[in-house]
């Protein structure tokens, strides 16, 4: 079923708006967490230590040391890719969260759309 002209125009306008304000859409929930360079460096060092344990276990034919080295490597990778616990507050989203603590993502987006349209 094709869209009416008004629906198509509204859809095009919403798409342009979303593409123009992609950062607003991505960070609207306020829970975006960035990777920490500290975690990446420490995780990488842990992976190298685990790799050394894995190689040492293989060269001495001690399976237990190899398994421990692998587990340490896996833990280093998980630690490196885990986002930091600190959340970066989005200035435009912070007042909205205070006004509507139970508002869903779509409710906040609809409110923002209505404010920009002058409703």
XYZ file of C-alpha atoms in Angstrom:
119
model
C 0.000 0.000 0.000
C 1.657 3.255 -1.075
C 1.946 6.180 1.307
C -0.090 9.316 0.774
C 1.729 12.487 -0.214
C 1.444 13.890 3.301
C 2.764 10.666 4.863
C 5.635 10.494 2.385
C 6.521 14.148 3.014
C 6.423 13.586 6.792
C 8.559 10.459 6.458
C 11.107 12.295 4.295
C 11.223 15.174 6.762
C 11.742 12.802 9.694
C 14.507 10.994 7.806
C 16.296 14.272 7.000
C 15.957 15.343 10.612
C 17.350 12.073 11.924
C 20.234 12.084 9.472
C 21.041 15.695 10.326
C 20.968 15.063 14.049
C 22.453 11.569 14.193
C 24.408 12.392 17.366
C 21.169 13.373 19.107
C 19.588 10.035 18.241
C 22.580 7.943 19.245
C 23.142 9.624 22.604
C 19.529 10.443 23.493
C 19.257 7.741 26.142
C 22.215 9.158 28.104
C 23.662 5.725 28.815
C 26.322 5.780 26.129
C 29.614 4.698 27.612
C 32.961 5.108 25.933
C 35.853 2.696 25.955
C 38.576 3.642 28.377
C 42.163 3.865 27.098
C 43.295 2.646 30.494
C 41.180 -0.499 30.127
C 42.481 -1.073 26.610
C 46.125 -0.778 27.675
C 45.730 -2.957 30.785
C 43.661 -5.485 28.843
C 46.293 -5.644 26.102
C 49.045 -6.218 28.660
C 46.943 -8.946 30.259
C 46.476 -10.588 26.856
C 50.249 -10.548 26.325
C 50.828 -12.129 29.754
C 48.219 -14.780 28.959
C 49.807 -15.420 25.572
C 53.151 -15.889 27.286
C 51.545 -18.375 29.684
C 49.920 -20.197 26.796
C 53.199 -20.496 24.901
C 55.085 -21.503 28.053
C 52.512 -24.207 28.788
C 52.689 -25.536 25.246
C 56.471 -25.572 25.177
C 56.706 -27.421 28.514
C 53.722 -29.634 27.619
C 51.875 -28.621 30.790
C 48.266 -28.330 29.681
C 47.182 -26.664 32.935
C 49.504 -23.705 32.333
C 48.244 -23.394 28.745
C 44.631 -23.379 29.883
C 45.372 -20.782 32.570
C 47.183 -18.660 29.965
C 44.196 -18.888 27.642
C 41.778 -17.890 30.403
C 44.008 -14.920 31.286
C 44.038 -13.909 27.591
C 40.259 -14.137 27.433
C 39.927 -12.053 30.594
C 42.253 -9.413 29.114
C 40.165 -9.143 25.970
C 36.948 -8.812 27.970
C 38.554 -6.180 30.204
C 39.861 -4.234 27.190
C 36.503 -4.025 25.411
C 34.397 -3.306 28.509
C 33.176 0.323 28.541
C 34.151 2.500 31.465
C 31.724 2.829 34.361
C 31.619 6.603 34.073
C 28.717 7.885 32.033
C 29.016 11.079 30.085
C 25.955 13.219 30.654
C 24.423 14.637 27.522
C 23.535 18.266 28.282
C 20.337 18.265 26.226
C 19.127 14.954 27.669
C 19.831 15.710 31.327
C 16.989 18.214 31.892
C 14.533 15.917 30.111
C 15.442 13.000 32.366
C 14.829 15.159 35.416
C 11.419 16.269 34.145
C 10.269 12.823 33.001
C 12.130 10.081 34.876
C 9.783 7.378 33.491
C 9.744 8.665 29.915
C 10.748 6.107 27.327
C 13.157 6.787 24.496
C 10.314 7.203 22.001
C 8.429 9.569 24.326
C 11.500 11.783 24.603
C 12.003 11.698 20.834
C 8.347 12.606 20.241
C 8.598 15.489 22.724
C 11.739 16.745 21.012
C 10.061 16.485 17.593
C 7.018 18.411 18.820
C 9.192 21.184 20.313
C 11.136 21.596 17.057
C 7.927 21.694 15.026
C 6.437 24.343 17.321
C 3.493 22.255 18.607
